[in-house]
JSON list of C-alpha atoms and ligand atoms in Angstrom, two decimals:
[
{"chain": "A", "resi": 1, "resn": "UNK", "atom": "CA", "xyz": [42.74, -18.95, -46.68]},
{"chain": "A", "resi": 2, "resn": "UNK", "atom": "CA", "xyz": [40.52, -16.59, -46.92]},
{"chain": "A", "resi": 3, "resn": "UNK", "atom": "CA", "xyz": [41.71, -13.84, -44.31]},
{"chain": "A", "resi": 4, "resn": "UNK", "atom": "CA", "xyz": [39.04, -12.07, -42.13]},
{"chain": "A", "resi": 5, "resn": "UNK", "atom": "CA", "xyz": [38.82, -8.25, -43.07]},
{"chain": "A", "resi": 6, "resn": "UNK", "atom": "CA", "xyz": [37.09, -7.30, -39.65]},
{"chain": "A", "resi": 7, "resn": "UNK", "atom": "CA", "xyz": [40.65, -8.10, -37.80]},
{"chain": "A", "resi": 8, "resn": "UNK", "atom": "CA", "xyz": [42.64, -7.00, -40.50]},
{"chain": "A", "resi": 9, "resn": "UNK", "atom": "CA", "xyz": [40.56, -4.15, -39.30]},
{"chain": "A", "resi": 10, "resn": "UNK", "atom": "CA", "xyz": [42.52, -4.03, -36.30]},
{"chain": "A", "resi": 11, "resn": "UNK", "atom": "CA", "xyz": [44.80, -5.79, -35.16]},
{"chain": "A", "resi": 12, "resn": "UNK", "atom": "CA", "xyz": [48.47, -5.11, -35.27]},
{"chain": "A", "resi": 13, "resn": "UNK", "atom": "CA", "xyz": [50.96, -6.75, -37.81]},
{"chain": "A", "resi": 14, "resn": "UNK", "atom": "CA", "xyz": [52.52, -8.83, -34.66]},
{"chain": "A", "resi": 15, "resn": "UNK", "atom": "CA", "xyz": [49.14, -10.01, -33.25]},
{"chain": "A", "resi": 16, "resn": "UNK", "atom": "CA", "xyz": [48.59, -10.39, -37.33]},
{"chain": "A", "resi": 17, "resn": "UNK", "atom": "CA", "xyz": [52.11, -13.11, -37.22]},
{"chain": "A", "resi": 18, "resn": "UNK", "atom": "CA", "xyz": [50.39, -14.21, -33.65]},
{"chain": "A", "resi": 19, "resn": "UNK", "atom": "CA", "xyz": [47.39, -15.14, -35.36]},
{"chain": "A", "resi": 20, "resn": "UNK", "atom": "CA", "xyz": [49.65, -17.02, -38.27]},
{"chain": "A", "resi": 21, "resn": "UNK", "atom": "CA", "xyz": [51.53, -18.84, -36.10]},
{"chain": "A", "resi": 22, "resn": "UNK", "atom": "CA", "xyz": [48.18, -20.15, -33.79]},
{"chain": "A", "resi": 23, "resn": "UNK", "atom": "CA", "xyz": [45.92, -21.15, -37.18]},
{"chain": "A", "resi": 24, "resn": "UNK", "atom": "CA", "xyz": [49.48, -23.08, -38.48]},
{"chain": "A", "resi": 25, "resn": "UNK", "atom": "CA", "xyz": [49.24, -24.71, -35.05]},
{"chain": "A", "resi": 26, "resn": "UNK", "atom": "CA", "xyz": [46.12, -25.53, -35.13]},
{"chain": "A", "resi": 27, "resn": "UNK", "atom": "CA", "xyz": [46.28, -27.12, -39.07]},
{"chain": "A", "resi": 28, "resn": "UNK", "atom": "CA", "xyz": [48.97, -29.60, -38.08]},
{"chain": "A", "resi": 29, "resn": "UNK", "atom": "CA", "xyz": [47.45, -30.84, -34.62]},
{"chain": "A", "resi": 30, "resn": "UNK", "atom": "CA", "xyz": [43.91, -30.22, -37.21]},
{"chain": "A", "resi": 31, "resn": "UNK", "atom": "CA", "xyz": [45.46, -33.28, -38.76]},
{"chain": "A", "resi": 32, "resn": "UNK", "atom": "CA", "xyz": [46.13, -35.92, -35.52]},
{"chain": "A", "resi": 33, "resn": "UNK", "atom": "CA", "xyz": [42.84, -35.04, -33.55]},
{"chain": "A", "resi": 34, "resn": "UNK", "atom": "CA", "xyz": [40.03, -33.12, -34.17]},
{"chain": "A", "resi": 35, "resn": "UNK", "atom": "CA", "xyz": [40.10, -29.67, -32.95]},
{"chain": "A", "resi": 36, "resn": "UNK", "atom": "CA", "xyz": [37.62, -27.66, -35.51]},
{"chain": "A", "resi": 37, "resn": "UNK", "atom": "CA", "xyz": [36.15, -29.58, -38.48]},
{"chain": "A", "resi": 38, "resn": "UNK", "atom": "CA", "xyz": [38.43, -30.67, -41.37]},
{"chain": "A", "resi": 39, "resn": "UNK", "atom": "CA", "xyz": [35.97, -28.94, -43.54]},
{"chain": "A", "resi": 40, "resn": "UNK", "atom": "CA", "xyz": [35.89, -25.05, -42.08]},
{"chain": "A", "resi": 41, "resn": "UNK", "atom": "CA", "xyz": [40.40, -25.57, -41.77]},
{"chain": "A", "resi": 42, "resn": "UNK", "atom": "CA", "xyz": [40.37, -22.65, -45.78]},
{"chain": "A", "resi": 43, "resn": "UNK", "atom": "CA", "xyz": [37.79, -20.18, -43.49]},
{"chain": "A", "resi": 44, "resn": "UNK", "atom": "CA", "xyz": [38.78, -20.93, -40.28]},
{"chain": "A", "resi": 45, "resn": "UNK", "atom": "CA", "xyz": [39.95, -17.17, -39.72]},
{"chain": "A", "resi": 46, "resn": "UNK", "atom": "CA", "xyz": [36.42, -16.37, -41.03]},
{"chain": "A", "resi": 47, "resn": "UNK", "atom": "CA", "xyz": [34.30, -19.58, -39.41]},
{"chain": "A", "resi": 48, "resn": "UNK", "atom": "CA", "xyz": [36.45, -19.75, -36.56]},
{"chain": "A", "resi": 49, "resn": "UNK", "atom": "CA", "xyz": [39.15, -16.65, -35.49]},
{"chain": "A", "resi": 50, "resn": "UNK", "atom": "CA", "xyz": [36.92, -13.74, -36.60]},
{"chain": "A", "resi": 51, "resn": "UNK", "atom": "CA", "xyz": [34.09, -15.61, -34.58]},
{"chain": "A", "resi": 52, "resn": "UNK", "atom": "CA", "xyz": [35.97, -15.98, -31.83]},
{"chain": "A", "resi": 53, "resn": "UNK", "atom": "CA", "xyz": [36.92, -11.79, -31.55]},
{"chain": "A", "resi": 54, "resn": "UNK", "atom": "CA", "xyz": [33.86, -10.41, -31.71]},
{"chain": "A", "resi": 55, "resn": "UNK", "atom": "CA", "xyz": [33.00, -10.71, -28.07]},
{"chain": "A", "resi": 56, "resn": "UNK", "atom": "CA", "xyz": [36.13, -8.16, -27.82]},
{"chain": "A", "resi": 57, "resn": "UNK", "atom": "CA", "xyz": [33.92, -5.98, -28.17]},
{"chain": "A", "resi": 58, "resn": "UNK", "atom": "CA", "xyz": [31.63, -6.52, -25.34]},
{"chain": "A", "resi": 59, "resn": "UNK", "atom": "CA", "xyz": [34.36, -6.66, -23.35]},
{"chain": "A", "resi": 60, "resn": "UNK", "atom": "CA", "xyz": [35.19, -3.51, -21.41]},
{"chain": "A", "resi": 61, "resn": "UNK", "atom": "CA", "xyz": [38.59, -2.58, -19.50]},
{"chain": "A", "resi": 62, "resn": "UNK", "atom": "CA", "xyz": [36.91, -3.42, -16.38]},
{"chain": "A", "resi": 63, "resn": "UNK", "atom": "CA", "xyz": [37.14, -6.58, -16.91]},
{"chain": "A", "resi": 64, "resn": "UNK", "atom": "CA", "xyz": [39.98, -8.67, -15.24]},
{"chain": "A", "resi": 65, "resn": "UNK", "atom": "CA", "xyz": [38.92, -12.37, -15.95]},
{"chain": "A", "resi": 66, "resn": "UNK", "atom": "CA", "xyz": [38.18, -14.11, -18.51]},
{"chain": "A", "resi": 67, "resn": "UNK", "atom": "CA", "xyz": [36.78, -18.37, -18.02]},
{"chain": "A", "resi": 68, "resn": "UNK", "atom": "CA", "xyz": [36.02, -19.71, -21.30]},
{"chain": "A", "resi": 69, "resn": "UNK", "atom": "CA", "xyz": [33.98, -22.93, -21.04]},
{"chain": "A", "resi": 70, "resn": "UNK", "atom": "CA", "xyz": [34.92, -26.38, -23.20]},
{"chain": "A", "resi": 71, "resn": "UNK", "atom": "CA", "xyz": [37.40, -24.41, -25.48]},
{"chain": "A", "resi": 72, "resn": "UNK", "atom": "CA", "xyz": [38.95, -27.00, -27.26]},
{"chain": "A", "resi": 73, "resn": "UNK", "atom": "CA", "xyz": [41.05, -25.70, -29.44]},
{"chain": "A", "resi": 74, "resn": "UNK", "atom": "CA", "xyz": [41.34, -21.82, -27.59]},
{"chain": "A", "resi": 75, "resn": "UNK", "atom": "CA", "xyz": [38.06, -20.62, -28.37]},
{"chain": "A", "resi": 76, "resn": "UNK", "atom": "CA", "xyz": [37.49, -18.37, -28.22]},
{"chain": "A", "resi": 77, "resn": "UNK", "atom": "CA", "xyz": [39.88, -17.73, -25.81]},
{"chain": "A", "resi": 78, "resn": "UNK", "atom": "CA", "xyz": [43.35, -17.85, -27.52]},
{"chain": "A", "resi": 79, "resn": "UNK", "atom": "CA", "xyz": [41.42, -15.45, -30.14]},
{"chain": "A", "resi": 80, "resn": "UNK", "atom": "CA", "xyz": [40.46, -13.04, -27.14]},
{"chain": "A", "resi": 81, "resn": "UNK", "atom": "CA", "xyz": [44.27, -13.28, -24.96]},
{"chain": "A", "resi": 82, "resn": "UNK", "atom": "CA", "xyz": [45.96, -13.17, -28.66]},
{"chain": "A", "resi": 83, "resn": "UNK", "atom": "CA", "xyz": [43.84, -9.23, -29.57]},
{"chain": "A", "resi": 84, "resn": "UNK", "atom": "CA", "xyz": [43.50, -7.69, -26.18]},
{"chain": "A", "resi": 85, "resn": "UNK", "atom": "CA", "xyz": [46.36, -6.00, -26.81]},
{"chain": "A", "resi": 86, "resn": "UNK", "atom": "CA", "xyz": [45.29, -4.10, -30.26]},
{"chain": "A", "resi": 87, "resn": "UNK", "atom": "CA", "xyz": [41.68, -3.18, -27.47]},
{"chain": "A", "resi": 88, "resn": "UNK", "atom": "CA", "xyz": [43.61, -1.78, -25.28]},
{"chain": "A", "resi": 89, "resn": "UNK", "atom": "CA", "xyz": [42.38, -4.84, -22.84]},
{"chain": "A", "resi": 90, "resn": "UNK", "atom": "CA", "xyz": [44.01, -6.31, -20.25]},
{"chain": "A", "resi": 91, "resn": "UNK", "atom": "CA", "xyz": [42.07, -8.79, -18.50]},
{"chain": "A", "resi": 92, "resn": "UNK", "atom": "CA", "xyz": [43.34, -12.26, -17.59]},
{"chain": "A", "resi": 93, "resn": "UNK", "atom": "CA", "xyz": [42.17, -15.50, -19.94]},
{"chain": "A", "resi": 94, "resn": "UNK", "atom": "CA", "xyz": [42.11, -19.09, -18.22]},
{"chain": "A", "resi": 95, "resn": "UNK", "atom": "CA", "xyz": [40.96, -21.90, -20.09]},
{"chain": "A", "resi": 96, "resn": "UNK", "atom": "CA", "xyz": [38.44, -24.58, -18.90]},
{"chain": "A", "resi": 97, "resn": "UNK", "atom": "CA", "xyz": [38.66, -28.36, -20.83]},
{"chain": "A", "resi": 98, "resn": "UNK", "atom": "CA", "xyz": [37.78, -31.42, -20.32]},
{"chain": "A", "resi": 99, "resn": "UNK", "atom": "CA", "xyz": [39.56, -33.59, -22.92]},
{"chain": "A", "resi": 100, "resn": "UNK", "atom": "CA", "xyz": [43.83, -33.83, -21.80]},
{"chain": "A", "resi": 101, "resn": "UNK", "atom": "CA", "xyz": [43.88, -34.75, -25.28]},
{"chain": "A", "resi": 102, "resn": "UNK", "atom": "CA", "xyz": [43.08, -30.50, -26.07]},
{"chain": "A", "resi": 103, "resn": "UNK", "atom": "CA", "xyz": [44.71, -29.18, -22.83]},
{"chain": "A", "resi": 104, "resn": "UNK", "atom": "CA", "xyz": [48.17, -30.67, -24.64]},
{"chain": "A", "resi": 105, "resn": "UNK", "atom": "CA", "xyz": [47.18, -28.87, -27.86]},
{"chain": "A", "resi": 106, "resn": "UNK", "atom": "CA", "xyz": [46.92, -25.16, -25.89]},
{"chain": "A", "resi": 107, "resn": "UNK", "atom": "CA", "xyz": [49.83, -25.91, -24.04]},
{"chain": "A", "resi": 108, "resn": "UNK", "atom": "CA", "xyz": [51.42, -26.55, -26.61]},
{"chain": "A", "resi": 109, "resn": "UNK", "atom": "CA", "xyz": [49.72, -22.83, -28.83]},
{"chain": "A", "resi": 110, "resn": "UNK", "atom": "CA", "xyz": [50.39, -20.84, -25.18]},
{"chain": "A", "resi": 111, "resn": "UNK", "atom": "CA", "xyz": [54.12, -22.04, -25.72]},
{"chain": "A", "resi": 112, "resn": "UNK", "atom": "CA", "xyz": [54.33, -21.22, -28.35]},
{"chain": "A", "resi": 113, "resn": "UNK", "atom": "CA", "xyz": [52.67, -18.17, -28.83]},
{"chain": "A", "resi": 114, "resn": "UNK", "atom": "CA", "xyz": [54.42, -16.65, -25.28]},
{"chain": "A", "resi": 115, "resn": "UNK", "atom": "CA", "xyz": [50.78, -16.16, -23.55]},
{"chain": "A", "resi": 116, "resn": "UNK", "atom": "CA", "xyz": [49.99, -16.02, -19.99]},
{"chain": "A", "resi": 117, "resn": "UNK", "atom": "CA", "xyz": [47.01, -17.47, -20.66]},
{"chain": "A", "resi": 118, "resn": "UNK", "atom": "CA", "xyz": [45.87, -20.59, -17.68]},
{"chain": "A", "resi": 119, "resn": "UNK", "atom": "CA", "xyz": [44.63, -23.88, -18.66]},
{"chain": "A", "resi": 120, "resn": "UNK", "atom": "CA", "xyz": [42.32, -25.96, -16.07]},
{"chain": "A", "resi": 121, "resn": "UNK", "atom": "CA", "xyz": [42.27, -29.87, -17.45]},
{"chain": "A", "resi": 122, "resn": "UNK", "atom": "CA", "xyz": [38.29, -30.46, -15.77]},
{"chain": "A", "resi": 123, "resn": "UNK", "atom": "CA", "xyz": [35.09, -31.08, -16.16]},
{"chain": "A", "resi": 124, "resn": "UNK", "atom": "CA", "xyz": [33.57, -27.98, -15.57]},
{"chain": "A", "resi": 125, "resn": "UNK", "atom": "CA", "xyz": [31.00, -30.02, -13.79]},
{"chain": "A", "resi": 126, "resn": "UNK", "atom": "CA", "xyz": [33.54, -30.82, -11.14]},
{"chain": "A", "resi": 127, "resn": "UNK", "atom": "CA", "xyz": [34.17, -27.28, -10.78]},
{"chain": "A", "resi": 128, "resn": "UNK", "atom": "CA", "xyz": [33.30, -25.52, -7.57]},
{"chain": "A", "resi": 129, "resn": "UNK", "atom": "CA", "xyz": [33.06, -21.40, -6.02]},
{"chain": "A", "resi": 130, "resn": "UNK", "atom": "CA", "xyz": [35.09, -19.34, -8.96]},
{"chain": "A", "resi": 131, "resn": "UNK", "atom": "CA", "xyz": [34.29, -15.73, -9.74]},
{"chain": "A", "resi": 132, "resn": "UNK", "atom": "CA", "xyz": [35.22, -13.85, -12.77]},
{"chain": "A", "resi": 133, "resn": "UNK", "atom": "CA", "xyz": [34.87, -11.12, -15.15]},
{"chain": "A", "resi": 134, "resn": "UNK", "atom": "CA", "xyz": [33.73, -12.81, -18.15]},
{"chain": "A", "resi": 135, "resn": "UNK", "atom": "CA", "xyz": [32.54, -16.21, -18.42]},
{"chain": "A", "resi": 136, "resn": "UNK", "atom": "CA", "xyz": [32.38, -17.45, -22.39]},
{"chain": "A", "resi": 137, "resn": "UNK", "atom": "CA", "xyz": [31.53, -19.95, -24.56]},
{"chain": "A", "resi": 138, "resn": "UNK", "atom": "CA", "xyz": [31.31, -20.60, -27.76]},
{"chain": "A", "resi": 139, "resn": "UNK", "atom": "CA", "xyz": [29.63, -24.44, -29.10]},
{"chain": "A", "resi": 140, "resn": "UNK", "atom": "CA", "xyz": [29.24, -25.74, -25.81]},
{"chain": "A", "resi": 141, "resn": "UNK", "atom": "CA", "xyz": [25.77, -26.64, -24.42]},
{"chain": "A", "resi": 142, "resn": "UNK", "atom": "CA", "xyz": [22.23, -25.26, -24.99]},
{"chain": "A", "resi": 143, "resn": "UNK", "atom": "CA", "xyz": [21.49, -22.09, -22.81]},
{"chain": "A", "resi": 144, "resn": "UNK", "atom": "CA", "xyz": [19.45, -23.88, -20.11]},
{"chain": "A", "resi": 145, "resn": "UNK", "atom": "CA", "xyz": [21.62, -27.22, -19.38]},
{"chain": "A", "resi": 146, "resn": "UNK", "atom": "CA", "xyz": [24.42, -24.13, -18.94]},
{"chain": "A", "resi": 147, "resn": "UNK", "atom": "CA", "xyz": [23.02, -22.30, -16.46]},
{"chain": "A", "resi": 148, "resn": "UNK", "atom": "CA", "xyz": [22.44, -25.43, -14.82]},
{"chain": "A", "resi": 149, "resn": "UNK", "atom": "CA", "xyz": [25.80, -26.64, -14.99]},
{"chain": "A", "resi": 150, "resn": "UNK", "atom": "CA", "xyz": [26.87, -22.59, -13.52]},
{"chain": "A", "resi": 151, "resn": "UNK", "atom": "CA", "xyz": [24.74, -22.65, -10.93]},
{"chain": "A", "resi": 152, "resn": "UNK", "atom": "CA", "xyz": [25.43, -25.99, -9.47]},
{"chain": "A", "resi": 153, "resn": "UNK", "atom": "CA", "xyz": [28.85, -25.46, -9.94]},
{"chain": "A", "resi": 154, "resn": "UNK", "atom": "CA", "xyz": [28.66, -22.08, -7.74]},
{"chain": "A", "resi": 155, "resn": "UNK", "atom": "CA", "xyz": [30.14, -20.34, -11.07]},
{"chain": "A", "resi": 156, "resn": "UNK", "atom": "CA", "xyz": [30.04, -16.77, -10.95]},
{"chain": "A", "resi": 157, "resn": "UNK", "atom": "CA", "xyz": [30.09, -14.66, -13.28]},
{"chain": "A", "resi": 158, "resn": "UNK", "atom": "CA", "xyz": [29.24, -10.38, -14.20]},
{"chain": "A", "resi": 159, "resn": "UNK", "atom": "CA", "xyz": [29.22, -11.38, -17.48]},
{"chain": "A", "resi": 160, "resn": "UNK", "atom": "CA", "xyz": [28.20, -14.34, -19.77]},
{"chain": "A", "resi": 161, "resn": "UNK", "atom": "CA", "xyz": [29.37, -14.16, -23.71]},
{"chain": "A", "resi": 162, "resn": "UNK", "atom": "CA", "xyz": [27.98, -17.41, -25.83]},
{"chain": "A", "resi": 163, "resn": "UNK", "atom": "CA", "xyz": [27.85, -17.40, -29.13]},
{"chain": "A", "resi": 164, "resn": "UNK", "atom": "CA", "xyz": [25.22, -18.87, -30.42]},
{"chain": "A", "resi": 165, "resn": "UNK", "atom": "CA", "xyz": [23.59, -20.75, -34.12]},
{"chain": "A", "resi": 166, "resn": "UNK", "atom": "CA", "xyz": [20.28, -20.55, -35.18]},
{"chain": "A", "resi": 167, "resn": "UNK", "atom": "CA", "xyz": [18.60, -22.16, -33.28]},
{"chain": "A", "resi": 168, "resn": "UNK", "atom": "CA", "xyz": [19.20, -19.25, -30.42]},
{"chain": "A", "resi": 169, "resn": "UNK", "atom": "CA", "xyz": [15.76, -18.36, -30.50]},
{"chain": "A", "resi": 170, "resn": "UNK", "atom": "CA", "xyz": [14.33, -21.51, -28.78]},
{"chain": "A", "resi": 171, "resn": "UNK", "atom": "CA", "xyz": [17.28, -21.86, -26.34]},
{"chain": "A", "resi": 172, "resn": "UNK", "atom": "CA", "xyz": [16.46, -18.55, -24.42]},
{"chain": "A", "resi": 173, "resn": "UNK", "atom": "CA", "xyz": [12.58, -20.07, -24.77]},
{"chain": "A", "resi": 174, "resn": "UNK", "atom": "CA", "xyz": [13.38, -23.06, -23.00]},
{"chain": "A", "resi": 175, "resn": "UNK", "atom": "CA", "xyz": [15.67, -21.62, -20.94]},
{"chain": "A", "resi": 176, "resn": "UNK", "atom": "CA", "xyz": [13.19, -18.83, -19.75]},
{"chain": "A", "resi": 177, "resn": "UNK", "atom": "CA", "xyz": [11.02, -21.18, -17.94]},
{"chain": "A", "resi": 178, "resn": "UNK", "atom": "CA", "xyz": [13.58, -21.76, -15.72]},
{"chain": "A", "resi": 179, "resn": "UNK", "atom": "CA", "xyz": [15.42, -18.83, -15.19]},
{"chain": "A", "resi": 180, "resn": "UNK", "atom": "CA", "xyz": [14.80, -14.57, -15.24]},
{"chain": "A", "resi": 181, "resn": "UNK", "atom": "CA", "xyz": [17.17, -13.90, -17.77]},
{"chain": "A", "resi": 182, "resn": "UNK", "atom": "CA", "xyz": [18.83, -10.36, -18.64]},
{"chain": "A", "resi": 183, "resn": "UNK", "atom": "CA", "xyz": [19.33, -11.02, -21.85]},
{"chain": "A", "resi": 184, "resn": "UNK", "atom": "CA", "xyz": [21.54, -8.43, -24.16]},
{"chain": "A", "resi": 185, "resn": "UNK", "atom": "CA", "xyz": [21.34, -10.47, -27.83]},
{"chain": "A", "resi": 186, "resn": "UNK", "atom": "CA", "xyz": [23.74, -8.45, -30.94]},
{"chain": "A", "resi": 187, "resn": "UNK", "atom": "CA", "xyz": [24.02, -9.81, -34.37]},
{"chain": "A", "resi": 188, "resn": "UNK", "atom": "CA", "xyz": [26.96, -12.47, -35.33]},
{"chain": "A", "resi": 189, "resn": "UNK", "atom": "CA", "xyz": [29.23, -10.61, -37.72]},
{"chain": "A", "resi": 190, "resn": "UNK", "atom": "CA", "xyz": [30.32, -13.38, -39.22]},
{"chain": "A", "resi": 191, "resn": "UNK", "atom": "CA", "xyz": [26.56, -15.27, -39.77]},
{"chain": "A", "resi": 192, "resn": "UNK", "atom": "CA", "xyz": [23.35, -13.38, -40.30]},
{"chain": "A", "resi": 193, "resn": "UNK", "atom": "CA", "xyz": [21.30, -16.15, -38.59]},
{"chain": "A", "resi": 194, "resn": "UNK", "atom": "CA", "xyz": [23.82, -16.27, -35.45]},
{"chain": "A", "resi": 195, "resn": "UNK", "atom": "CA", "xyz": [23.59, -14.27, -32.66]},
{"chain": "A", "resi": 196, "resn": "UNK", "atom": "CA", "xyz": [26.78, -13.18, -29.95]},
{"chain": "A", "resi": 197, "resn": "UNK", "atom": "CA", "xyz": [24.21, -12.94, -25.97]},
{"chain": "A", "resi": 198, "resn": "UNK", "atom": "CA", "xyz": [25.33, -11.06, -23.99]},
{"chain": "A", "resi": 199, "resn": "UNK", "atom": "CA", "xyz": [23.89, -11.81, -20.69]},
{"chain": "A", "resi": 200, "resn": "UNK", "atom": "CA", "xyz": [24.69, -9.53, -17.34]},
{"chain": "A", "resi": 201, "resn": "UNK", "atom": "CA", "xyz": [22.50, -11.50, -14.95]},
{"chain": "A", "resi": 202, "resn": "UNK", "atom": "CA", "xyz": [20.08, -14.67, -14.48]},
{"chain": "A", "resi": 203, "resn": "UNK", "atom": "CA", "xyz": [17.95, -15.89, -10.94]},
{"chain": "A", "resi": 204, "resn": "UNK", "atom": "CA", "xyz": [16.68, -18.75, -11.41]},
{"chain": "A", "resi": 205, "resn": "UNK", "atom": "CA", "xyz": [12.10, -18.66, -11.15]},
{"chain": "A", "resi": 206, "resn": "UNK", "atom": "CA", "xyz": [11.67, -22.37, -10.97]},
{"chain": "A", "resi": 207, "resn": "UNK", "atom": "CA", "xyz": [13.39, -25.63, -9.98]},
{"chain": "B", "resi": 1, "resn": "SAM", "atom": "C1", "xyz": [31.81, -28.45, -29.43]},
{"chain": "B", "resi": 1, "resn": "SAM", "atom": "S1", "xyz": [33.35, -28.06, -28.68]},
{"chain": "B", "resi": 1, "resn": "SAM", "atom": "C2", "xyz": [33.11, -26.64, -29.30]},
{"chain": "B", "resi": 1, "resn": "SAM", "atom": "C3", "xyz": [35.11, -26.32, -28.46]},
{"chain": "B", "resi": 1, "resn": "SAM", "atom": "C4", "xyz": [35.62, -24.69, -29.17]},
{"chain": "B", "resi": 1, "resn": "SAM", "atom": "N1", "xyz": [34.82, -23.35, -28.43]},
{"chain": "B", "resi": 1, "resn": "SAM", "atom": "C5", "xyz": [34.62, -23.88, -30.74]},
{"chain": "B", "resi": 1, "resn": "SAM", "atom": "O1", "xyz": [34.18, -23.72, -30.38]},
{"chain": "B", "resi": 1, "resn": "SAM", "atom": "O2", "xyz": [35.43, -24.90, -31.50]},
{"chain": "B", "resi": 1, "resn": "SAM", "atom": "C6", "xyz": [32.96, -28.70, -27.20]},
{"chain": "B", "resi": 1, "resn": "SAM", "atom": "C7", "xyz": [34.39, -28.95, -26.50]},
{"chain": "B", "resi": 1, "resn": "SAM", "atom": "O3", "xyz": [33.83, -28.73, -24.96]},
{"chain": "B", "resi": 1, "resn": "SAM", "atom": "C8", "xyz": [34.33, -29.15, -23.89]},
{"chain": "B", "resi": 1, "resn": "SAM", "atom": "N2", "xyz": [33.33, -30.15, -23.13]},
{"chain": "B", "resi": 1, "resn": "SAM", "atom": "C9", "xyz": [32.37, -30.95, -23.15]},
{"chain": "B", "resi": 1, "resn": "SAM", "atom": "N3", "xyz": [31.79, -31.53, -22.39]},
{"chain": "B", "resi": 1, "resn": "SAM", "atom": "C10", "xyz": [32.95, -30.57, -21.46]},
{"chain": "B", "resi": 1, "resn": "SAM", "atom": "C11", "xyz": [32.74, -30.59, -19.71]},
{"chain": "B", "resi": 1, "resn": "SAM", "atom": "N4", "xyz": [31.83, -31.27, -19.09]},
{"chain": "B", "resi": 1, "resn": "SAM", "atom": "N5", "xyz": [33.89, -29.69, -19.23]},
{"chain": "B", "resi": 1, "resn": "SAM", "atom": "C12", "xyz": [34.49, -29.22, -19.72]},
{"chain": "B", "resi": 1, "resn": "SAM", "atom": "N6", "xyz": [35.05, -29.48, -21.23]},
{"chain": "B", "resi": 1, "resn": "SAM", "atom": "C13", "xyz": [33.97, -29.69, -21.72]},
{"chain": "B", "resi": 1, "resn": "SAM", "atom": "C14", "xyz": [34.61, -30.20, -25.65]},
{"chain": "B", "resi": 1, "resn": "SAM", "atom": "O4", "xyz": [35.89, -31.24, -25.07]},
{"chain": "B", "resi": 1, "resn": "SAM", "atom": "C15", "xyz": [35.25, -30.36, -26.51]},
{"chain": "B", "resi": 1, "resn": "SAM", "atom": "O5", "xyz": [36.37, -29.28, -26.54]}
]
């Protein structure tokens, strides 16, 4: 197992112990269902936990709640909840996932770690009229598709934080055909070719 220098630089012993418990729970369940790609198991601390954790840098103590859409194994939602105490933050995490099997895993992990997280077992396109301080998503949908879903579902946010891979430029260009987007692009700490999008506002400019 390759550990994360970033996480080790600020998490307490207690958080580190909980991260390891989460890791073991994830590894056990990954044998039965595909929560993360098997080829990334050995590097899970960096590829998945550190990658998810870097979002915390863009969350402030004014952010009260987070909705993590298409959370899968709880990435980034569970990781953010685990580390928030080390950054003196106090937000409430909601996880949205359409797969009942993955929700069963989330329930097990949350109980094991004794976390106060709400799970919503639903398809995001069926959700209506919600309002969150922060909406997050990792490895979910292309930006334009995602903005359309949020718009149709009337899911409002103050900040939208997305982890994006190598195709991020095309995603922004495509989305900008239909949306005016106020977006900060930050370098990912786990992959030079990836970015963290911090979107502060969006406005639809064409149908
Ligand atoms: C590629 S996985 C990414 C999971 C996790 N965010 C990560 O970074 O590992 C996408 C997840 O989104 C979920 N998903 C796909 N479409 C969805 C929808 N319409 N509503 C809610 N969840 C959805 C899938 O079941 C899957 O767990």
